[in-house]
């Protein structure tokens, strides 16, 4: 028999999605996000919500079900936001969210610094090594009258190749310990990456409070001015030299067999037999960097010359592929000489030039274009094997530059430090993936800067959750049940953890019965235990829940 409509409505609100909200609330309280924000941006006593509460709700939204700002209130209705955070959905309308973003925008540096420092002390994070990188965020809208006090939306060189859209840039620094994003900054869309390093270095030193800070970055970290500033401040740096800055003759003169093997296994090779894993070797010498001006002091640093067998294999494959394609293109021309496609020598020469550029074989392609006695165009060509062999001789080599003293890190240890750079790139992939920071539209650049901070704080919580689970596993490294419908043992990532908790639900309480948490999978109980979130005696609710019930 069909139930009355009233009964259907009651049933619809009896259960709400809980997901990872309890874990989010627990970590946000440990970080004191709301307290720090409210200290910087107080509201009137008559306000329904503080700015800190609004920001915590926005962070929870990004970690549970990212939505546009005008849909956050609807999300809060469907999820147990009021039960977990004490926030009624009606108070999370887009006007209130906009006011919160406006309020925190003038205090972003203090806010980020305070929360980053809190994360380091509260969770015992080793911040002696940090990895820095920048990315771009594409935006819809013209933004023709920007607020000059905040990063300006401009056209630039977007990483997502959306050259039709303007962009803002974001810089992120993560720790070597767990890849925790302890600081971030927004930059104008057209800002040069090389000019942002000094500010990032200063912010990191204030947050990490480490005199032995090691800043690791990509090749844009290495400019004479940046290196001078870091050296003057006593900051150690490590970054790869730009490929064009090292003459191939340097690599050609090296003896690979005399290089020191490095005990390192890439994560992608962990399950491969030992003879199929990438092998790394290092040599070391000294490099002196001279400034453009005569008065600029020479900067001397360590140069670590690294050989990667996987890089060598990749470069060999790439060269073989482009040579093969160029050969096919050239043979096609030869077969069609004198036809309407290649009627004369000029057309042949122009097409050959295009092929050389497109296939990137100009360095070793020799051609001779002419005309036969009967007026037909001719073409002979060959690849310079000596040039190919000379390029192959330097395959796999690249250079790292650092001022890290030799008594603090051997050449092999320098390479291991650099290998942690992938952590910051993975965090950016999380921002643009699970957190859905796709091309977005906001009213002004002030709110854009504030929203980037909200998203990066969500990334901080996400990373801390991942780190705590991994630390609890120790040498075990993997867990079963993280992926729905599979018992495969997987290395827990923040995304897998939040997904495993996503169908956690709560049955709302009444005047006579308290609310109940419905745990549907054993993995959920284990994760909540590891994260120190006890739904039977929650820290995130004033009301005590009874024992969790199984729920299918």
Coordinates of C-alpha atoms in Angstrom, one line a residue:
X1 CA 0.0 0.0 0.0
X2 CA 1.4 3.5 -0.9
X3 CA 2.3 5.5 2.1
X4 CA 0.7 9.0 2.7
X5 CA 2.8 12.0 1.5
X6 CA 3.2 13.2 5.0
X7 CA 4.9 10.0 6.0
X8 CA 7.2 10.2 3.0
X9 CA 8.3 13.7 4.0
X10 CA 9.1 12.5 7.5
X11 CA 11.1 9.6 6.3
X12 CA 13.1 11.9 4.0
X13 CA 14.5 13.9 6.9
X14 CA 15.0 11.1 9.4
X15 CA 18.4 10.2 8.0
X16 CA 21.0 12.7 6.8
X17 CA 24.4 12.2 5.1
X18 CA 27.2 12.4 7.6
X19 CA 30.1 11.3 5.5
X20 CA 33.4 12.7 6.7
X21 CA 31.9 15.7 8.4
X22 CA 32.8 14.3 11.9
X23 CA 36.4 13.9 10.9
X24 CA 36.5 17.3 9.2
X25 CA 35.0 19.0 12.4
X26 CA 37.5 17.1 14.6
X27 CA 40.6 18.3 12.6
X28 CA 39.2 21.8 12.2
X29 CA 38.9 22.1 15.9
X30 CA 42.4 20.8 16.5
X31 CA 43.6 23.5 14.0
X32 CA 41.4 26.1 15.7
X33 CA 40.4 27.4 12.3
X34 CA 37.2 29.2 13.6
X35 CA 39.0 30.6 16.6
X36 CA 41.8 32.0 14.6
X37 CA 39.5 33.6 12.0
X38 CA 37.2 35.0 14.7
X39 CA 40.1 36.5 16.4
X40 CA 41.1 38.3 13.3
X41 CA 37.6 39.1 12.0
X42 CA 35.2 39.5 14.8
X43 CA 31.4 39.9 14.2
X44 CA 28.7 41.7 16.1
X45 CA 27.1 39.8 19.0
X46 CA 23.8 39.7 17.2
X47 CA 25.2 37.8 14.3
X48 CA 23.8 34.3 13.7
X49 CA 27.2 33.0 12.7
X50 CA 30.8 34.0 13.0
X51 CA 33.0 34.3 10.0
X52 CA 35.0 31.3 11.3
X53 CA 31.9 29.1 11.4
X54 CA 31.1 30.0 7.8
X55 CA 34.6 29.2 6.6
X56 CA 34.6 25.9 8.5
X57 CA 31.3 25.0 6.7
X58 CA 32.9 25.9 3.3
X59 CA 35.9 23.7 4.1
X60 CA 33.6 20.9 5.1
X61 CA 31.7 21.3 1.8
X62 CA 34.9 21.1 -0.2
X63 CA 35.8 17.9 1.6
X64 CA 32.4 16.2 1.3
X65 CA 30.5 17.4 -1.8
X66 CA 32.0 20.5 -3.5
X67 CA 29.3 22.8 -4.8
X68 CA 29.0 26.3 -6.2
X69 CA 28.7 28.9 -3.4
X70 CA 25.0 29.6 -4.1
X71 CA 24.2 25.9 -3.6
X72 CA 26.0 25.5 -0.2
X73 CA 22.7 26.1 1.8
X74 CA 21.1 23.3 -0.1
X75 CA 24.0 21.0 0.6
X76 CA 23.8 21.9 4.3
X77 CA 20.1 20.9 4.3
X78 CA 20.9 17.4 2.9
X79 CA 23.9 16.8 5.1
X80 CA 24.1 16.7 8.8
X81 CA 25.8 20.1 8.9
X82 CA 23.5 21.5 11.7
X83 CA 24.1 18.4 13.9
X84 CA 27.9 18.5 13.4
X85 CA 28.7 22.2 13.2
X86 CA 25.6 23.7 14.8
X87 CA 24.9 25.8 11.7
X88 CA 21.4 26.0 10.3
X89 CA 21.3 25.7 6.5
X90 CA 19.4 28.9 6.0
X91 CA 22.3 30.9 7.4
X92 CA 24.7 29.6 4.7
X93 CA 23.1 31.6 1.9
X94 CA 25.4 33.1 -0.8
X95 CA 25.2 36.6 0.7
X96 CA 26.4 35.4 4.1
X97 CA 29.2 33.4 2.4
X98 CA 30.2 36.5 0.4
X99 CA 30.4 38.6 3.5
X100 CA 32.7 36.0 5.2
X101 CA 35.0 36.0 2.2
X102 CA 35.1 39.8 2.2
X103 CA 35.9 39.8 5.9
X104 CA 38.8 37.4 5.8
X105 CA 40.4 38.7 2.6
X106 CA 42.4 41.5 4.3
X107 CA 43.8 39.0 6.8
X108 CA 44.8 36.1 4.6
X109 CA 48.6 36.3 5.4
X110 CA 48.0 36.3 9.2
X111 CA 45.3 33.6 8.9
X112 CA 47.4 31.3 6.7
X113 CA 50.5 31.8 8.9
X114 CA 48.6 31.1 12.2
X115 CA 46.8 28.0 10.9
X116 CA 50.0 26.7 9.3
X117 CA 52.0 27.2 12.5
X118 CA 49.2 25.5 14.5
X119 CA 49.2 22.5 12.2
X120 CA 53.0 22.1 12.7
X121 CA 52.8 22.2 16.5
X122 CA 49.5 20.3 17.0
X123 CA 50.4 17.4 14.7
X124 CA 54.1 17.3 15.3
X125 CA 55.0 17.9 11.6
X126 CA 58.7 18.1 10.6
X127 CA 58.9 21.3 8.5
X128 CA 62.6 21.3 8.0
X129 CA 62.1 20.5 4.3
X130 CA 59.4 22.2 2.2
X131 CA 58.5 21.9 -1.4
X132 CA 57.3 24.9 -3.3
X133 CA 55.4 25.1 -6.7
X134 CA 52.8 27.3 -8.4
X135 CA 49.8 26.6 -10.6
X136 CA 47.1 28.5 -12.3
X137 CA 43.3 28.6 -11.8
X138 CA 41.2 29.6 -14.8
X139 CA 38.3 32.0 -14.3
X140 CA 35.2 33.0 -16.1
X141 CA 34.3 36.7 -16.3
X142 CA 36.0 40.0 -17.4
X143 CA 37.2 41.4 -14.0
X144 CA 37.8 44.7 -15.6
X145 CA 37.9 46.8 -12.4
X146 CA 40.1 44.7 -10.0
X147 CA 40.9 45.7 -6.4
X148 CA 44.6 46.6 -6.6
X149 CA 45.1 45.3 -3.0
X150 CA 44.6 41.8 -4.2
X151 CA 46.0 39.5 -6.9
X152 CA 44.7 40.7 -10.3
X153 CA 43.0 38.4 -12.8
X154 CA 44.9 38.4 -16.0
X155 CA 45.7 36.4 -19.1
X156 CA 48.9 34.3 -18.6
X157 CA 50.2 30.8 -19.4
X158 CA 47.6 28.6 -17.8
X159 CA 48.5 25.0 -16.8
X160 CA 45.2 23.7 -18.0
X161 CA 45.8 25.3 -21.5
X162 CA 42.6 27.4 -21.3
X163 CA 44.2 30.3 -23.0
X164 CA 40.8 31.7 -23.7
X165 CA 40.2 32.4 -20.0
X166 CA 41.9 34.7 -17.6
X167 CA 43.6 33.2 -14.6
X168 CA 44.8 33.7 -11.1
X169 CA 47.9 31.9 -9.8
X170 CA 48.4 30.0 -6.5
X171 CA 51.7 29.0 -4.8
X172 CA 51.7 26.1 -2.4
X173 CA 54.4 24.9 0.0
X174 CA 54.1 21.4 1.4
X175 CA 56.3 19.7 4.0
X176 CA 58.4 16.7 3.2
X177 CA 56.7 15.0 6.2
X178 CA 53.4 13.9 4.8
X179 CA 53.1 16.5 2.0
X180 CA 51.2 18.9 4.4
X181 CA 50.4 22.3 2.7
X182 CA 51.4 24.6 5.6
X183 CA 51.3 27.8 3.5
X184 CA 50.0 29.2 0.3
X185 CA 49.6 32.4 -1.6
X186 CA 47.5 33.8 -4.4
X187 CA 49.3 35.8 -7.2
X188 CA 48.2 37.8 -10.2
X189 CA 47.5 35.9 -13.3
X190 CA 50.4 37.4 -15.2
X191 CA 53.0 37.2 -12.3
X192 CA 56.3 35.5 -13.2
X193 CA 56.9 32.4 -11.1
X194 CA 60.5 33.2 -10.5
X195 CA 59.7 36.5 -8.7
X196 CA 57.5 34.9 -6.0
X197 CA 60.2 32.7 -4.3
X198 CA 61.5 35.3 -1.9
X199 CA 58.0 36.0 -0.4
X200 CA 57.3 32.3 -0.1
X201 CA 60.7 31.7 1.7
X202 CA 59.9 34.5 4.2
X203 CA 56.5 33.1 5.0
X204 CA 57.8 29.6 5.4
X205 CA 60.6 30.7 7.8
X206 CA 58.0 32.5 9.9
X207 CA 55.7 29.5 10.0
X208 CA 58.2 26.6 10.3
X209 CA 60.5 28.4 12.7
X210 CA 63.4 26.3 11.4
X211 CA 66.9 27.8 11.0
X212 CA 67.8 24.8 8.9
X213 CA 64.9 25.2 6.4
X214 CA 65.5 23.5 3.0
X215 CA 63.3 24.9 0.2
X216 CA 62.9 22.6 -2.7
X217 CA 61.4 23.7 -6.0
X218 CA 61.5 23.4 -9.8
X219 CA 63.9 25.2 -12.1
X220 CA 62.1 28.5 -11.7
X221 CA 63.4 28.6 -8.2
X222 CA 66.9 29.2 -9.6
X223 CA 67.6 32.7 -10.5
X224 CA 70.7 34.7 -9.4
X225 CA 68.5 37.0 -7.3
X226 CA 66.6 34.2 -5.7
X227 CA 69.7 32.2 -4.9
X228 CA 71.4 35.4 -3.5
X229 CA 68.3 36.1 -1.2
X230 CA 68.1 32.5 0.1
X231 CA 71.8 32.4 0.7
X232 CA 71.7 35.7 2.6
X233 CA 68.8 34.5 4.8
X234 CA 70.6 31.2 5.6
X235 CA 67.9 29.2 3.7
X236 CA 69.1 26.1 2.0
X237 CA 67.7 25.5 -1.5
X238 CA 67.5 22.6 -3.9
X239 CA 66.2 22.7 -7.5
X240 CA 67.0 21.3 -10.9
X241 CA 68.9 23.4 -13.4
X242 CA 67.1 24.3 -16.5
X243 CA 68.0 21.8 -19.3
X244 CA 69.3 24.5 -21.6
X245 CA 71.7 25.9 -18.9
X246 CA 73.9 22.8 -18.9
X247 CA 76.0 22.1 -22.0
X248 CA 75.6 18.5 -23.3
X249 CA 79.4 18.3 -23.3
X250 CA 79.3 18.2 -19.5
X251 CA 77.2 15.1 -19.5
X252 CA 79.1 13.5 -22.4
X253 CA 82.3 13.7 -20.4
X254 CA 80.8 11.8 -17.5
X255 CA 81.6 8.2 -16.6
X256 CA 78.4 6.5 -15.7
X257 CA 80.1 3.5 -14.1
X258 CA 82.0 5.6 -11.7
X259 CA 78.8 7.3 -10.5
X260 CA 77.4 6.3 -7.0
X261 CA 74.3 4.1 -7.1
X262 CA 71.4 5.5 -5.1
X263 CA 69.1 3.3 -3.0
X264 CA 65.8 4.6 -4.2
X265 CA 62.7 2.9 -5.5
X266 CA 60.0 5.0 -7.1
X267 CA 56.5 4.3 -5.9
X268 CA 55.4 3.3 -9.4
X269 CA 58.2 0.7 -9.4
X270 CA 57.5 -0.7 -5.9
X271 CA 55.7 -3.9 -7.2
X272 CA 58.1 -4.5 -10.1
X273 CA 61.0 -7.0 -10.0
X274 CA 64.3 -5.4 -9.0
X275 CA 65.8 -5.7 -12.5
X276 CA 62.8 -3.7 -14.0
X277 CA 63.0 -0.8 -11.6
X278 CA 64.4 2.6 -12.5
X279 CA 68.1 2.9 -11.3
X280 CA 69.7 6.2 -10.2
X281 CA 73.3 7.2 -10.0
X282 CA 74.9 10.5 -8.9
X283 CA 78.1 12.4 -9.3
X284 CA 79.1 15.7 -7.7
X285 CA 81.1 18.7 -8.5
X286 CA 81.1 22.4 -7.9
X287 CA 79.3 25.1 -9.8
X288 CA 79.9 28.9 -9.7
X289 CA 77.2 31.3 -10.7
X290 CA 78.2 34.8 -11.8
X291 CA 75.8 37.7 -11.8
X292 CA 75.1 39.9 -14.8
X293 CA 76.9 42.9 -13.2
X294 CA 80.6 43.0 -12.4
X295 CA 79.8 43.9 -8.8
X296 CA 77.6 40.9 -8.3
X297 CA 79.5 38.4 -6.1
X298 CA 80.0 34.9 -7.5
X299 CA 77.8 32.2 -5.9
X300 CA 79.4 28.8 -5.4
X301 CA 77.2 25.8 -4.8
X302 CA 77.1 22.0 -5.1
X303 CA 76.2 20.5 -8.5
X304 CA 74.7 17.0 -8.3
X305 CA 74.7 15.2 -11.7
X306 CA 72.0 12.6 -11.7
X307 CA 71.5 9.7 -14.1
X308 CA 68.0 8.1 -14.3
X309 CA 67.6 4.9 -16.3
X310 CA 63.9 5.6 -16.7
X311 CA 64.6 9.0 -18.1
X312 CA 67.2 7.5 -20.5
X313 CA 64.6 4.9 -21.6
X314 CA 62.0 7.5 -22.1
X315 CA 64.3 9.8 -24.1
X316 CA 65.4 6.9 -26.3
X317 CA 61.7 6.0 -27.0
X318 CA 60.8 9.6 -27.8
X319 CA 63.8 10.0 -30.2
X320 CA 63.0 6.7 -31.9
X321 CA 59.4 7.7 -32.3
X322 CA 60.1 11.1 -33.8
X323 CA 62.8 9.7 -36.2
X324 CA 60.3 7.0 -37.3
X325 CA 57.6 9.5 -38.0
X326 CA 60.0 11.9 -39.8
X327 CA 61.2 9.0 -41.9
X328 CA 57.6 8.1 -42.8
X329 CA 56.8 11.7 -43.8
X330 CA 59.9 12.0 -45.9
X331 CA 59.3 8.7 -47.7
X332 CA 55.8 9.8 -48.4
X333 CA 57.2 12.9 -50.1
X334 CA 59.6 10.8 -52.2
X335 CA 56.8 8.6 -53.4
X336 CA 54.8 11.6 -54.5
X337 CA 57.5 13.8 -56.1
X338 CA 56.2 15.5 -59.2
X339 CA 52.5 15.0 -58.3
X340 CA 50.1 17.9 -57.7
X341 CA 51.0 17.7 -54.0
X342 CA 54.7 18.3 -54.7
X343 CA 54.9 19.8 -58.1
X344 CA 58.3 21.6 -57.8
X345 CA 61.4 21.9 -55.7
X346 CA 60.1 24.9 -53.6
X347 CA 57.1 23.0 -52.5
X348 CA 59.2 20.0 -51.5
X349 CA 61.7 22.2 -49.6
X350 CA 59.0 24.0 -47.7
X351 CA 57.3 20.8 -46.7
X352 CA 60.6 19.2 -45.6
X353 CA 61.3 22.3 -43.4
X354 CA 57.8 21.9 -41.8
X355 CA 58.5 18.2 -41.1
X356 CA 61.9 18.9 -39.5
X357 CA 60.3 21.4 -37.1
X358 CA 57.2 19.4 -36.4
X359 CA 59.1 16.2 -35.7
X360 CA 62.0 18.0 -34.0
X361 CA 64.7 16.4 -36.1
X362 CA 66.4 19.5 -37.4
X363 CA 69.6 18.7 -35.5
X364 CA 70.2 15.5 -37.3
X365 CA 68.4 15.7 -40.7
X366 CA 70.4 16.4 -43.8
X367 CA 68.4 17.0 -47.0
X368 CA 69.2 17.9 -50.7
X369 CA 66.3 19.2 -52.8
X370 CA 66.8 19.7 -56.5
X371 CA 65.2 19.4 -60.0
X372 CA 65.8 16.5 -62.5
X373 CA 66.6 17.1 -66.2
X374 CA 62.9 16.4 -67.0
X375 CA 61.8 19.1 -64.6
X376 CA 60.6 16.9 -61.8
X377 CA 61.6 17.8 -58.2
X378 CA 64.1 15.5 -56.4
X379 CA 64.8 14.8 -52.7
X380 CA 67.5 12.9 -51.0
X381 CA 67.8 12.8 -47.2
X382 CA 69.7 11.1 -44.3
X383 CA 69.9 11.3 -40.6
X384 CA 73.3 12.2 -39.1
X385 CA 74.1 9.1 -37.0
X386 CA 77.0 10.9 -35.2
X387 CA 74.6 13.6 -34.0
X388 CA 72.1 10.9 -32.9
X389 CA 74.8 9.0 -31.0
X390 CA 76.0 12.2 -29.4
X391 CA 72.5 13.0 -28.1
X392 CA 72.0 9.4 -26.9
X393 CA 75.3 9.6 -24.9
X394 CA 73.7 12.1 -22.6
X395 CA 70.3 10.5 -22.2
X396 CA 69.1 10.2 -18.6
X397 CA 71.3 12.9 -17.1
X398 CA 70.0 16.0 -15.3
X399 CA 71.5 18.5 -12.8
X400 CA 70.5 19.5 -9.3
X401 CA 71.9 22.6 -7.7
X402 CA 72.0 23.1 -3.9
X403 CA 73.7 25.0 -1.2
X404 CA 73.0 22.2 1.3
X405 CA 76.3 21.5 3.1
X406 CA 77.9 18.1 2.3
X407 CA 78.1 17.2 6.0
X408 CA 74.2 17.5 6.1
X409 CA 73.4 15.5 3.0
X410 CA 75.4 13.4 0.6
X411 CA 74.8 13.6 -3.1
X412 CA 72.5 10.6 -2.9
X413 CA 70.6 12.2 0.0
X414 CA 70.2 15.4 -2.0
X415 CA 68.5 13.4 -4.8
X416 CA 66.2 11.7 -2.2
X417 CA 65.2 15.2 -0.9
X418 CA 64.4 16.3 -4.5
X419 CA 62.3 13.2 -5.1
X420 CA 59.8 14.6 -2.6
X421 CA 58.9 17.3 -5.0
X422 CA 56.1 15.1 -6.4
X423 CA 54.2 15.7 -3.2
X424 CA 53.3 19.3 -4.1
X425 CA 52.3 18.3 -7.6
X426 CA 49.9 15.6 -6.1
X427 CA 48.4 18.2 -3.9
X428 CA 47.6 20.4 -6.8
X429 CA 45.9 17.5 -8.5
X430 CA 43.7 17.1 -5.4
X431 CA 42.8 20.7 -5.5
X432 CA 41.7 20.5 -9.2
X433 CA 40.2 17.0 -8.8
X434 CA 38.3 16.1 -5.6
X435 CA 37.9 19.8 -4.6
X436 CA 36.5 20.8 -8.0
X437 CA 38.4 24.0 -8.4
X438 CA 37.5 24.0 -12.1
X439 CA 37.1 27.3 -14.0
X440 CA 35.0 29.5 -11.6
X441 CA 33.3 32.8 -11.4
X442 CA 33.2 35.2 -8.5
X443 CA 32.2 38.8 -8.3
X444 CA 35.6 40.3 -7.6
X445 CA 39.3 39.4 -7.2
X446 CA 39.1 40.0 -3.4
X447 CA 36.7 37.0 -3.0
X448 CA 38.8 34.9 -5.4
X449 CA 41.8 35.3 -3.1
X450 CA 39.7 34.4 -0.1
X451 CA 38.2 31.4 -1.7
X452 CA 41.6 30.1 -2.8
X453 CA 42.6 30.2 0.9
X454 CA 39.4 28.3 1.9
X455 CA 40.2 25.6 -0.7
X456 CA 43.8 25.4 0.5
X457 CA 42.7 25.0 4.1
X458 CA 40.4 22.2 2.9
X459 CA 43.6 20.7 1.3
X460 CA 45.4 21.0 4.7
X461 CA 42.7 19.0 6.5
X462 CA 42.6 16.5 3.7
X463 CA 46.4 16.0 3.9
X464 CA 46.4 15.7 7.7
X465 CA 43.7 13.0 7.6
X466 CA 45.8 11.1 5.0
X467 CA 49.0 11.5 7.1
X468 CA 47.3 10.3 10.3
X469 CA 46.0 7.1 8.7
X470 CA 49.3 6.4 7.0
X471 CA 51.2 6.9 10.3
X472 CA 48.8 4.5 12.1
X473 CA 49.5 1.8 9.5
X474 CA 53.3 2.1 9.8
X475 CA 55.1 -0.6 7.9
X476 CA 51.8 -2.2 6.9
X477 CA 51.2 0.6 4.4
X478 CA 48.0 -0.7 2.9
X479 CA 44.4 -1.3 4.0
X480 CA 41.6 -3.4 2.6
X481 CA 38.0 -2.2 2.0
X482 CA 38.9 1.4 1.0
X483 CA 37.4 0.9 -2.5
X484 CA 33.7 0.1 -2.6
X485 CA 33.1 -3.5 -3.8
X486 CA 36.8 -4.4 -3.6
X487 CA 38.9 -6.1 -1.0
X488 CA 42.1 -5.1 -2.6
X489 CA 44.8 -3.8 -0.3
X490 CA 45.5 -0.2 -1.2
X491 CA 47.7 2.6 0.1
X492 CA 45.3 5.0 1.8
X493 CA 45.0 8.4 0.1
X494 CA 42.9 11.3 1.3
X495 CA 40.5 10.7 -1.5
X496 CA 40.1 7.0 -0.7
X497 CA 39.6 7.7 3.0
X498 CA 36.9 10.3 2.4
X499 CA 35.2 8.1 -0.1
X500 CA 35.1 5.2 2.3
X501 CA 33.4 7.5 4.9
X502 CA 31.1 9.1 2.4
X503 CA 28.1 7.0 2.9
X504 CA 28.2 7.3 6.7
X505 CA 24.7 8.4 7.8
X506 CA 23.0 9.8 10.8
X507 CA 19.5 9.1 12.0
X508 CA 18.1 12.3 13.5
X509 CA 17.0 12.2 17.1
X510 CA 13.7 13.2 18.5
X511 CA 12.4 14.5 21.9
X512 CA 12.5 11.0 23.2
X513 CA 15.3 9.3 21.3
X514 CA 18.9 10.6 20.7
X515 CA 20.4 10.6 17.2
X516 CA 22.2 7.4 15.9
X517 CA 25.2 7.1 13.6
X518 CA 24.7 4.3 11.0
X519 CA 27.9 2.6 10.1
X520 CA 27.5 0.5 7.0
X521 CA 31.1 -0.8 6.5
X522 CA 33.7 -2.2 8.9
X523 CA 36.3 0.1 7.3
X524 CA 34.4 3.1 8.5
X525 CA 34.7 2.1 12.1
X526 CA 38.4 1.5 11.7
X527 CA 39.1 4.8 10.0
X528 CA 37.1 6.7 12.6
X529 CA 39.1 5.0 15.3
X530 CA 42.5 5.8 13.6
X531 CA 41.3 9.5 13.2
X532 CA 40.4 9.6 16.9
X533 CA 36.8 10.4 16.0
X534 CA 34.5 8.4 18.3
X535 CA 30.9 8.7 17.1
X536 CA 29.6 7.0 20.3
X537 CA 31.1 9.9 22.3
X538 CA 31.7 12.6 19.8
X539 CA 33.7 15.7 20.4
X540 CA 31.9 17.4 17.6
X541 CA 28.4 17.3 19.2
X542 CA 27.1 18.4 22.5
X543 CA 24.6 15.6 22.3
X544 CA 25.9 12.1 23.1
X545 CA 25.1 9.5 20.6
X546 CA 24.3 5.9 21.6
X547 CA 26.3 3.1 20.3
X548 CA 26.5 3.0 16.5
X549 CA 24.2 0.7 14.7
X550 CA 25.0 -1.5 11.7
X551 CA 23.3 -0.3 8.6
X552 CA 23.0 -1.9 5.2

